[in-house]
């Protein structure tokens, strides 16, 4: 991959205003560049408008619903049946999304980033074209950052024009709770929607073709999650595929699963992966190469194969996460202006916002072994933790994976309340090169969920006083 020397002042055009693109634009503007951000839909991209934020807003509503339903357990009674008001939940979600989007728009305006509505494409060296209903605008650019993100994969197997077949975007825009929901794909997105719709009262079935849900994570962790899902009333079938669509009817779809079972559902969510938003970019014109799956190839500095063109976030494949996109955006902006920052994804926290939450960083025990390490683990159960019990959230555990010889922390996997926050303590410890003994020796506030991490670190050495022996 090549690049020429940065120019001053640098004109940077960013294509795509998601968490990657807007972060790149803000950072580049802070560093003195003349920045134009091109967005074909809404700033904030997938994450803010149809991903991370709307799902978490709905999950907060369903969590509140769950807690209210458990009133008797917590020592209070509710006057009448607790029932979801989906229209109000959706309105709350929209209000949060709008507030955040307005915030991003304000940040861009304050930094004097020029925003251009339209579809951007690379039109040769140093040139970007933006097409909108008003025509085509040409822009000169010293650097281009491609941040066009991804969209739900739409396998031809399903007829997405049928009202019962939905992507994650379609499901987020429902106006009524479906009586039944079949989720195809047990990755993070499928699991989050399971948590939401089970609580809302839909009859939920999830099918995953691999032997475990969330196949990228620790087997023990996902097995517990599977147990939680089944206990919550969802049907979860692993090693199972939709073999064929048996019938599209009015208001429902019927599919045949592996083994011959027929399932009819009001809504069918296809969440089997994401496709890169590259078709509009005219990458060939600019000499930007893509990999076998169509994602843009980048080097460690996020440079593409075309001089002066960088790519960030989902469109580069790998870890399709908002925090990766944002970090990429900041790095790419700095590299466009002469920086030499290197992408390093080995300590990226991976979070699944189910009920209870799941999070991990670094290696699982199996992955450590596959990498030729000699792993040793320490575990602490939420059921033995004061804070978790006080919260009424005793499902789950934290497991720390360490190198038996060096005591280096190789990873941590966790399930339980607020673990999507606790995971950062493990990540920080790994980044600082702490040993499990040092983590175990750090005084942790009591009672906290973080104590489970400390206890798990102590358990690596058989030294957790709260583990029954
Ligand atoms: P995007 O957010 O996809 O933004 C790309 C932008 O580029 C879009 O606004 C698009 O309109 C625009 N665009 C595309 N092509 C062009 C063009 N030619 N011209 C102009 N504009 C263009 N990640 C997490 O980390 N945590 C979560 O909890 C989480 N939850 C999710 C839940 C769901 C349901 C989904 C679908 C995703 C979730 N993600 C989550 C993933 C996260 O949303 C993405 O990783 C993140 O948005 C990627 O950011 P990006 O900037 O690379 O791309």
Coordinates of C-alpha atoms in Angstrom, one line a residue, residues 12-29 35-39 42-47 104 108 113-115 144-149 310-315 321-333:
X12 CA -10.2 15.7 3.5
X13 CA -13.4 14.2 2.1
X14 CA -15.1 11.6 4.3
X15 CA -17.7 9.3 2.6
X16 CA -20.2 8.1 5.2
X17 CA -21.3 9.7 8.4
X18 CA -21.5 6.8 10.8
X19 CA -19.5 6.4 14.0
X20 CA -16.4 5.9 11.9
X21 CA -16.9 8.7 9.4
X22 CA -18.1 11.4 11.8
X23 CA -15.3 10.6 14.3
X24 CA -12.8 11.0 11.4
X25 CA -14.4 14.3 10.4
X26 CA -14.3 15.7 13.9
X27 CA -10.7 14.6 14.6
X28 CA -9.5 15.9 11.2
X29 CA -11.2 19.2 11.8
X35 CA -13.2 18.6 6.0
X36 CA -16.3 17.7 4.0
X37 CA -18.5 14.8 5.2
X38 CA -20.7 13.2 2.6
X39 CA -23.7 11.2 3.9
X42 CA -28.6 10.3 8.3
X43 CA -25.5 11.2 10.3
X44 CA -24.8 8.6 13.0
X45 CA -25.0 5.8 10.5
X46 CA -26.1 2.3 11.4
X47 CA -25.0 2.6 15.0
X104 CA -23.6 14.8 16.3
X108 CA -19.9 18.8 13.1
X113 CA -17.1 20.4 9.0
X114 CA -19.0 20.9 5.7
X115 CA -21.7 18.3 5.3
X144 CA -10.3 10.5 1.0
X145 CA -11.6 8.4 3.9
X146 CA -14.1 5.7 3.0
X147 CA -16.5 5.1 5.9
X148 CA -19.5 3.8 4.1
X149 CA -20.2 1.0 6.6
X310 CA -8.1 5.4 3.5
X311 CA -10.9 3.1 4.7
X312 CA -12.3 2.6 8.2
X313 CA -15.0 0.7 10.2
X314 CA -17.4 -1.9 8.9
X315 CA -16.5 -1.4 5.2
X321 CA -18.3 -2.8 15.9
X322 CA -19.1 0.8 16.4
X323 CA -16.1 1.4 18.8
X324 CA -13.7 -0.1 16.3
X325 CA -15.2 2.2 13.6
X326 CA -14.8 5.3 15.8
X327 CA -11.2 4.4 16.8
X328 CA -10.4 3.7 13.2
X329 CA -11.9 7.1 12.3
X330 CA -9.7 9.0 14.8
X331 CA -6.6 7.0 13.6
X332 CA -7.3 7.5 9.9
X333 CA -7.8 11.3 10.4

